[in-house]
mmCIF file of C-alpha atoms in Angstrom:
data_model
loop_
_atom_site.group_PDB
_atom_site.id
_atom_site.type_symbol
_atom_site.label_atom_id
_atom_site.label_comp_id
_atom_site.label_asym_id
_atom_site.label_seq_id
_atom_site.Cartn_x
_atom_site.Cartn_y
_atom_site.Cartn_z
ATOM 1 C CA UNK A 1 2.998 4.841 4.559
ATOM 2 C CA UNK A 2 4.745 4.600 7.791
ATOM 3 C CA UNK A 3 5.741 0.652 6.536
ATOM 4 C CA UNK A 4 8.954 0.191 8.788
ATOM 5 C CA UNK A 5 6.823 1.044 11.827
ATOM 6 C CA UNK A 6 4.264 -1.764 11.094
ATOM 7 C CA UNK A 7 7.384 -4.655 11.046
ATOM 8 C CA UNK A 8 5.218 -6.709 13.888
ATOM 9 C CA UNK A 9 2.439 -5.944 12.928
ATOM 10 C CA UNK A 10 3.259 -7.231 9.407
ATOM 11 C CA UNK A 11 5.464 -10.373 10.719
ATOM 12 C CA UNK A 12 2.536 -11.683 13.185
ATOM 13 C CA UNK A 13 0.205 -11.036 9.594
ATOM 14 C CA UNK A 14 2.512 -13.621 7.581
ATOM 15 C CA UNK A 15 2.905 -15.794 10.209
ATOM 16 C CA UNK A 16 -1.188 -16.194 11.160
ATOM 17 C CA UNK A 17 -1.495 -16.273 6.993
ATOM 18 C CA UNK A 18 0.628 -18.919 6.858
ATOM 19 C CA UNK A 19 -0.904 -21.065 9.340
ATOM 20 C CA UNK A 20 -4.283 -20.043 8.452
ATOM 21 C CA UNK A 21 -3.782 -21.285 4.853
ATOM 22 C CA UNK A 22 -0.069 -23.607 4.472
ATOM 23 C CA UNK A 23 2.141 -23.026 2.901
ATOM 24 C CA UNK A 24 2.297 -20.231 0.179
ATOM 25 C CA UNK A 25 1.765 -21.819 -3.157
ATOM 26 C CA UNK A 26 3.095 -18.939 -5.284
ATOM 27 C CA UNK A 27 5.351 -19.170 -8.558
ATOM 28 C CA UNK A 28 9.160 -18.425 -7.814
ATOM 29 C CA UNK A 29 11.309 -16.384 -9.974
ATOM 30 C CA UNK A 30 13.612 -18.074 -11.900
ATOM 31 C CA UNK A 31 17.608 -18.196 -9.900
ATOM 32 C CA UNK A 32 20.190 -16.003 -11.529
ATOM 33 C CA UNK A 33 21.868 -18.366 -14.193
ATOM 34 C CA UNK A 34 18.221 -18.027 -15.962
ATOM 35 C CA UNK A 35 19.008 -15.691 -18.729
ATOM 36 C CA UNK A 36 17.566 -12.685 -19.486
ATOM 37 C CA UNK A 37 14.224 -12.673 -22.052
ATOM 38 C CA UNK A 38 13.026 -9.814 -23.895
ATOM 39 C CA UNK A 39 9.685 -9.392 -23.458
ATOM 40 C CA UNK A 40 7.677 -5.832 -24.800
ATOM 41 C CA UNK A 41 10.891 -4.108 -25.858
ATOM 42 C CA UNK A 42 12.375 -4.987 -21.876
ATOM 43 C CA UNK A 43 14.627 -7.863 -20.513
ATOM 44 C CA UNK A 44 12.576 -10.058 -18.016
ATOM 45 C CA UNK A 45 14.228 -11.853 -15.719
ATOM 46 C CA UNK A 46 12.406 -14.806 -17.042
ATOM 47 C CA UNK A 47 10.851 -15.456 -20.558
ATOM 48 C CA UNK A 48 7.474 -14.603 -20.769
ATOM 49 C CA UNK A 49 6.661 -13.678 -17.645
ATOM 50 C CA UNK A 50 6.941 -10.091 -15.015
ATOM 51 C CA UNK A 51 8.483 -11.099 -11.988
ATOM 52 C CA UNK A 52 6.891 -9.134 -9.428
ATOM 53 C CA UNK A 53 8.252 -9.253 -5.620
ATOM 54 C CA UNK A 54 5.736 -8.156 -2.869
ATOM 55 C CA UNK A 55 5.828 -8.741 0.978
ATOM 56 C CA UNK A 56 2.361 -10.671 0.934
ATOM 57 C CA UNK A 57 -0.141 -10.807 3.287
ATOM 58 C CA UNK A 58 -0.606 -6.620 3.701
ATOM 59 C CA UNK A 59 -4.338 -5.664 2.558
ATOM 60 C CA UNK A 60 -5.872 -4.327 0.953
ATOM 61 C CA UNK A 61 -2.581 -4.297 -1.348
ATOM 62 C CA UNK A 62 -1.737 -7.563 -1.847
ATOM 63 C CA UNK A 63 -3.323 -10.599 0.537
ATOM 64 C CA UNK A 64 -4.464 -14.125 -0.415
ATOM 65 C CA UNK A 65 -8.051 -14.646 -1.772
ATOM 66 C CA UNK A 66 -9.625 -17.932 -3.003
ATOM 67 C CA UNK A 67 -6.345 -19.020 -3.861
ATOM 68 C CA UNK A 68 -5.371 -16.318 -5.562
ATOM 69 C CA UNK A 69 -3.300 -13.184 -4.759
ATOM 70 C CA UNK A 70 -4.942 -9.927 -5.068
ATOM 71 C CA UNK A 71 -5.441 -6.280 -4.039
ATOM 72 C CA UNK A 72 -4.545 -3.066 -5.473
ATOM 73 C CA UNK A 73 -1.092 -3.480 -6.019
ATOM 74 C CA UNK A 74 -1.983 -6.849 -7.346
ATOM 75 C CA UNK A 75 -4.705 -4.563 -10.040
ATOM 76 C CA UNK A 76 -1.608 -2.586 -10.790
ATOM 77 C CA UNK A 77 0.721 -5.189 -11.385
ATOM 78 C CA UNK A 78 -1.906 -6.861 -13.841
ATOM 79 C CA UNK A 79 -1.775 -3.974 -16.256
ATOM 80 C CA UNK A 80 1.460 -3.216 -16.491
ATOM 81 C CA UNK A 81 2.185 -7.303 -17.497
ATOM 82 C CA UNK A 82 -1.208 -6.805 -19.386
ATOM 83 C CA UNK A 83 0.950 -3.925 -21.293
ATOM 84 C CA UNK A 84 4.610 -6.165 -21.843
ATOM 85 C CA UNK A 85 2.162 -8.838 -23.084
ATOM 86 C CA UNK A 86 3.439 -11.196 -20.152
ATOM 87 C CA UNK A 87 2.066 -13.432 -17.922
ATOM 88 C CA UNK A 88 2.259 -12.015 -14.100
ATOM 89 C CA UNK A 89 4.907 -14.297 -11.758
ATOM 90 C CA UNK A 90 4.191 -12.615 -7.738
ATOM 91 C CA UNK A 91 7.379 -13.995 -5.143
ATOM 92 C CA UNK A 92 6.706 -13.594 -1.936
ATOM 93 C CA UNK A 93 9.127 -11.476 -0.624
ATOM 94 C CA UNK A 94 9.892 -10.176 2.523
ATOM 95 C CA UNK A 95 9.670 -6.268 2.797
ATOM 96 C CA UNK A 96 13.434 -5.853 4.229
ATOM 97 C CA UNK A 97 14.567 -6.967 0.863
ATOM 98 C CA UNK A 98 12.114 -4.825 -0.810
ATOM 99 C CA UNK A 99 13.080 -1.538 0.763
ATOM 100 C CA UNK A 100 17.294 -2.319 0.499
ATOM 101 C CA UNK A 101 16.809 -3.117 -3.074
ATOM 102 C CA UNK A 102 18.227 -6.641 -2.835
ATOM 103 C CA UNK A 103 14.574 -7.671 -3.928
ATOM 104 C CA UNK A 104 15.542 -7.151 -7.331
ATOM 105 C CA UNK A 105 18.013 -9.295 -7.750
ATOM 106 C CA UNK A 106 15.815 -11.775 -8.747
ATOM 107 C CA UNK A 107 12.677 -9.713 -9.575
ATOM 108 C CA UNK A 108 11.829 -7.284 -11.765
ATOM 109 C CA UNK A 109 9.622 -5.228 -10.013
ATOM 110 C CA UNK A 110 8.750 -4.740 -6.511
ATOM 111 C CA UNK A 111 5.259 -3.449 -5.979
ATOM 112 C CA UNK A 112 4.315 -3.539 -2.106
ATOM 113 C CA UNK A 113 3.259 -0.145 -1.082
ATOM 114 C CA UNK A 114 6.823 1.318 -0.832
ATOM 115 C CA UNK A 115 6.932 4.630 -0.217
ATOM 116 C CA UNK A 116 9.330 6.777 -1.898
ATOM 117 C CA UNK A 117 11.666 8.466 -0.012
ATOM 118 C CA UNK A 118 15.726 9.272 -0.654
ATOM 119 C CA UNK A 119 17.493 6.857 0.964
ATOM 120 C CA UNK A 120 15.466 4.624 -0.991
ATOM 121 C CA UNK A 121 16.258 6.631 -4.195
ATOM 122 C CA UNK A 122 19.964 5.829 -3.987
ATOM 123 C CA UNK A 123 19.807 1.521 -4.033
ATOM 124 C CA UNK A 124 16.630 1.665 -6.403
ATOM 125 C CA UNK A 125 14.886 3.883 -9.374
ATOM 126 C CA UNK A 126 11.134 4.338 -8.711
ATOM 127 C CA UNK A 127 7.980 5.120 -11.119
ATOM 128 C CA UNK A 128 6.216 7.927 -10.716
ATOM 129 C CA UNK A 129 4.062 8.089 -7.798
ATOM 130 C CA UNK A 130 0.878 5.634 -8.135
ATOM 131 C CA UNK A 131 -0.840 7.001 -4.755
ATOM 132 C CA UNK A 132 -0.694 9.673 -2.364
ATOM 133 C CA UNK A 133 -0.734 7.880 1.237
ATOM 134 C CA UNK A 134 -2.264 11.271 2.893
ATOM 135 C CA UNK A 135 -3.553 11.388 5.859
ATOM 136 C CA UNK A 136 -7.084 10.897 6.790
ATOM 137 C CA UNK A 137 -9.283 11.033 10.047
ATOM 138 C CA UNK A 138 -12.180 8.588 10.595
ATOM 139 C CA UNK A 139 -14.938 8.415 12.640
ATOM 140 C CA UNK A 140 -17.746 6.277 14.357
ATOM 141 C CA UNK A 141 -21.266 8.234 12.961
ATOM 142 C CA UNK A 142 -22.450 8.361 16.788
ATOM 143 C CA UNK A 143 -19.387 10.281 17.613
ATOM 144 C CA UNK A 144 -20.785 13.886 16.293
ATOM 145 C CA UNK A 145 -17.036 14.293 14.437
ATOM 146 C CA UNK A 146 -17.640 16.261 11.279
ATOM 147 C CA UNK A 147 -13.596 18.171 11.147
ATOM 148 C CA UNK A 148 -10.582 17.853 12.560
ATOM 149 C CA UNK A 149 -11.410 20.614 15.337
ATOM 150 C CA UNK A 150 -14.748 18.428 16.296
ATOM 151 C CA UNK A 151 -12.277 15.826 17.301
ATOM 152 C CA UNK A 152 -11.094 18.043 20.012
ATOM 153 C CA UNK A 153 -12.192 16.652 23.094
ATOM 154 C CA UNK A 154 -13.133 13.244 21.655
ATOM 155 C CA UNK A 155 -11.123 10.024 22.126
ATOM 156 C CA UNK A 156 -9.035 9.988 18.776
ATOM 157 C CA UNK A 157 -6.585 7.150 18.348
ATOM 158 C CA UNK A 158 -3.050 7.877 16.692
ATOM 159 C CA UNK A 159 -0.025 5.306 15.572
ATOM 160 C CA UNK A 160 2.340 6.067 17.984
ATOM 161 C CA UNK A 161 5.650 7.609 15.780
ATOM 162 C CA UNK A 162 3.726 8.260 12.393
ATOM 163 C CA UNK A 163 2.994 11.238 10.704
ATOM 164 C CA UNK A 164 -0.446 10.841 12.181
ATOM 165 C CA UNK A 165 0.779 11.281 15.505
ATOM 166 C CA UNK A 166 2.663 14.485 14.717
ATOM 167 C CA UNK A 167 -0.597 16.276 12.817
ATOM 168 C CA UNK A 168 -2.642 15.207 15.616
ATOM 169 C CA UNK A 169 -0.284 17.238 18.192
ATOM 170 C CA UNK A 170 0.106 20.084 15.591
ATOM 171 C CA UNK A 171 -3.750 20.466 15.417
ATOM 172 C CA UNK A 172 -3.721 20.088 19.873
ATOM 173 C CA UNK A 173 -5.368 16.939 19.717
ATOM 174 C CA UNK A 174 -4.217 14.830 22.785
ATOM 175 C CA UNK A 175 -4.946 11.414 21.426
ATOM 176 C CA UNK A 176 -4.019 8.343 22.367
ATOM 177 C CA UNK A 177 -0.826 6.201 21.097
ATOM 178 C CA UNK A 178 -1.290 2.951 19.862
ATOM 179 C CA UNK A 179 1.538 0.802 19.119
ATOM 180 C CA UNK A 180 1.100 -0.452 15.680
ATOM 181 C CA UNK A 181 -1.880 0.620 12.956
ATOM 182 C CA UNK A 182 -3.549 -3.289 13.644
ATOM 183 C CA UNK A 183 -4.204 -2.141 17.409
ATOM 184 C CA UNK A 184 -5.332 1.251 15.652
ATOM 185 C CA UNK A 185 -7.838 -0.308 13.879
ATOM 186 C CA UNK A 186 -9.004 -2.737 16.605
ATOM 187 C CA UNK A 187 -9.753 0.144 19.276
ATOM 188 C CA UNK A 188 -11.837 1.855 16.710
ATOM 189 C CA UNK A 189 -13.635 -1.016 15.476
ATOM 190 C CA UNK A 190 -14.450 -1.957 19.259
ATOM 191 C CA UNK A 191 -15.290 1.540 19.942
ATOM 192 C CA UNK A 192 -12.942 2.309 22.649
ATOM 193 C CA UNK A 193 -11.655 5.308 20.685
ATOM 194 C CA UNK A 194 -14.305 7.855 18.906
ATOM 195 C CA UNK A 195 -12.071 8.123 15.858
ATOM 196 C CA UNK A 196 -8.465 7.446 14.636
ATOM 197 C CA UNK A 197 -6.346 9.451 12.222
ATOM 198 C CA UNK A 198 -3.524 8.230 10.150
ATOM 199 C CA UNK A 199 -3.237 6.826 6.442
ATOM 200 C CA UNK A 200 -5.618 6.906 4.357
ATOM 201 C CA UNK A 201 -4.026 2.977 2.722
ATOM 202 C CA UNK A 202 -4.698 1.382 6.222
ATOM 203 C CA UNK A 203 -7.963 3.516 7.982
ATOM 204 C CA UNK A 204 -9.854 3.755 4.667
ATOM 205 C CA UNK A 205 -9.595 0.235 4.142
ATOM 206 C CA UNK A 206 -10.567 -0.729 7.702
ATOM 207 C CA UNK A 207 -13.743 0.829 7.480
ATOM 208 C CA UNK A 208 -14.413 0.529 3.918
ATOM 209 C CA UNK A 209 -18.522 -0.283 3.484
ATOM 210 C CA UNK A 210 -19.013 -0.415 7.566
ATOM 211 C CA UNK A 211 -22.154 2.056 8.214
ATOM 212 C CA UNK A 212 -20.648 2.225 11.481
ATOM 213 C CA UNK A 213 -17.935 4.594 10.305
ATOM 214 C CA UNK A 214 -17.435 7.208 7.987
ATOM 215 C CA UNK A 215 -14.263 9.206 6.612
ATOM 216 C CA UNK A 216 -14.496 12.849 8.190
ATOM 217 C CA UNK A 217 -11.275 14.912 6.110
ATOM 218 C CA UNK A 218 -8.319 14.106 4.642
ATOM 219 C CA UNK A 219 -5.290 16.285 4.648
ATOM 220 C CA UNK A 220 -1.800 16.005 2.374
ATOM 221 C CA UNK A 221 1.075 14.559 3.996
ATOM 222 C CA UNK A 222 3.439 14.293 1.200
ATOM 223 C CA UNK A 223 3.795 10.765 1.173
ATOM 224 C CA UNK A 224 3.670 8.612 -2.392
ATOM 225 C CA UNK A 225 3.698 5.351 -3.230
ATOM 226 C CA UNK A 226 5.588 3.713 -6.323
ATOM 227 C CA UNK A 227 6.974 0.778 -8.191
ATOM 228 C CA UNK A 228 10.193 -0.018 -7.502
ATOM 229 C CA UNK A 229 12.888 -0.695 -10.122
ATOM 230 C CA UNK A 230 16.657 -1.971 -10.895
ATOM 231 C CA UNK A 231 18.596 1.343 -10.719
ATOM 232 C CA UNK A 232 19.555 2.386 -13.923
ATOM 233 C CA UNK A 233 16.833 0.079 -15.785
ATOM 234 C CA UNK A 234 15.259 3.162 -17.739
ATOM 235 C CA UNK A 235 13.446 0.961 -20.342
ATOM 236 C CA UNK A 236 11.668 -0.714 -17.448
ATOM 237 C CA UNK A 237 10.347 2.697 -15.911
ATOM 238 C CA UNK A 238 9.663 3.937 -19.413
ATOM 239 C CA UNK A 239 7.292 0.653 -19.862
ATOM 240 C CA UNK A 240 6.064 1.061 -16.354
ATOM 241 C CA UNK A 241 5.156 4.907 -15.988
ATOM 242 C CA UNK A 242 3.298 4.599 -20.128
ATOM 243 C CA UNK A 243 1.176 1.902 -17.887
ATOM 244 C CA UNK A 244 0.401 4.529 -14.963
ATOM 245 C CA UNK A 245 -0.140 6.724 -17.615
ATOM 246 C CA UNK A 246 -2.584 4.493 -19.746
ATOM 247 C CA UNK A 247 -4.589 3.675 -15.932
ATOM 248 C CA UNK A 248 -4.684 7.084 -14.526
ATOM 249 C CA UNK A 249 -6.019 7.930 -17.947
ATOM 250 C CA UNK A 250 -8.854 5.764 -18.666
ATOM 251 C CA UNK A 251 -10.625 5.774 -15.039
ATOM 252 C CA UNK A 252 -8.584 2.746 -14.496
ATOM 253 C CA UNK A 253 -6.917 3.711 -11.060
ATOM 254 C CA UNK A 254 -9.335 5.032 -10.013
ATOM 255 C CA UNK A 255 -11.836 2.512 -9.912
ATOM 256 C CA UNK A 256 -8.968 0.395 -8.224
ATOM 257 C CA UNK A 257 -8.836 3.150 -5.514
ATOM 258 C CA UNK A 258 -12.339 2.806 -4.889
ATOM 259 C CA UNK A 259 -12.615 -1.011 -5.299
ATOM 260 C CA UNK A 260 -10.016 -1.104 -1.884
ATOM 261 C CA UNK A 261 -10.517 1.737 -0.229
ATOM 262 C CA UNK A 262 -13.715 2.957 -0.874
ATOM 263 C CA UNK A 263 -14.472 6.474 -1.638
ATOM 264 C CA UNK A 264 -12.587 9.631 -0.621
ATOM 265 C CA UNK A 265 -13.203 11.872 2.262
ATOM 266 C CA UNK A 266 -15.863 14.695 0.521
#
């Protein structure tokens, strides 16, 4: 996902959350001089318990609910404590720390849709891919869209900068740029725009059980999204990837996937 792009987006999020609900009441990781606790064969920062940092509100992957924190990466987070037999410890974190690595410093994990990409690679160590963020193109049912070539001629919206934006062009779609994926989703939902392409994490979830829309293709885009870890903390990504394993496995991830974003473009 295209995370850097949404920085306002995400900052005037936190900020209304904030307001909306005071201050976060979420439990802090412990400060460095707490020593290190092993805990399912890893050291946790803090006895007992998975530190987890995540950049918090961004649904439908982590976001506030009846006082509680949840979302997919939330789900995902769960098992993997579930599997270290500790209890789960989120700190709100802000994503600028998450992406440069400094995050981890006093977490041990950071799970907040971060995309992998190389110059992440070489301040961090990542699982194995959890999702593919491809690309998807929704529609409004009264707009007659049924493919990407439909869409020709229609009002299609686009995040201005995104991999979205550069399909679009490469398929000669002249659609319209919107500044961030929030104003994306509002100009659909208002119907000023007959459909909107871009990732599946943030249009999926926007229209997720709305009659009103439905989810037309999707198409690869390379991106993935993983957990991110201490470089050079192999026993962590052993314990972490046996828990993507165990999920992907059993049905478990997949029923996440279709508890947030509802099901997949047929």
């Amino acid at each position: 996902m295209q995370l850097k792009s949404l920085a306002q987006a995400k900052i005037a999020a936190k900020a209304a959350a904030i307001l909306a609900a005071g201050a976060l009441t979420l439990t802090a990781c412990g400060g460095g001089s707490t020593p290190a606790a092993s805990e399912g064969g890893v050291q946790l920062i803090n006895a007992g318990k998975l530190t987890v940092c995540s950049d918090i509100p961004y649904e439908p992957f982590e976001f506030q609910k009846d006082g509680k924190i949840v979302g997919f990466d939330m789900d995902i987070a769960n098992e993997i404590a579930k599997d270290l037999k500790a209890e789960l410890s989120v700190v709100d974190s802000s994503f600028e720390a998450i992406e440069t690595g400094t995050a981890l410093t006093g977490c041990d994990l950071s799970i907040s849709s971060v995309s992998i990409t190389d110059v992440r690679k070489s301040v961090m160590d990542f699982s194995n891919p959890y999702m593919d963020d491809d690309l998807t193109l929704v529609a409004t049912t009264a707009s007659g869209i049924t493919d990407i070539n439909s869409a020709k001629g229609k009002k299609v919206g686009v995040q201005q900068a995104t991999t979205g934006a550069k399909y679009a062009a490469e398929k000669g779609i002249d659609a319209q740029q919107f500044e961030d994926s929030g104003l994306l989703v509002q100009a659909i939902q208002a119907g000023t725009i007959d459909a909107a392409l871009g990732n599946q994490s943030i249009l999926a979830y926007a229209i997720k059980d709305d009659p009103k829309f439905k989810r037309v293709e999707d198409y690869a885009s390379g991106e993935k999204l993983g957990v991110s870890i201490k470089k050079g903390n192999t026993a962590m990504a052993e314990k972490v990837n046996a828990t993507l394993k165990r999920i992907t496995d059993d049905g478990s991830l997949k029923k996440f996937e279709t508890t947030w974003f509802g099901e997949a473009a047929k």
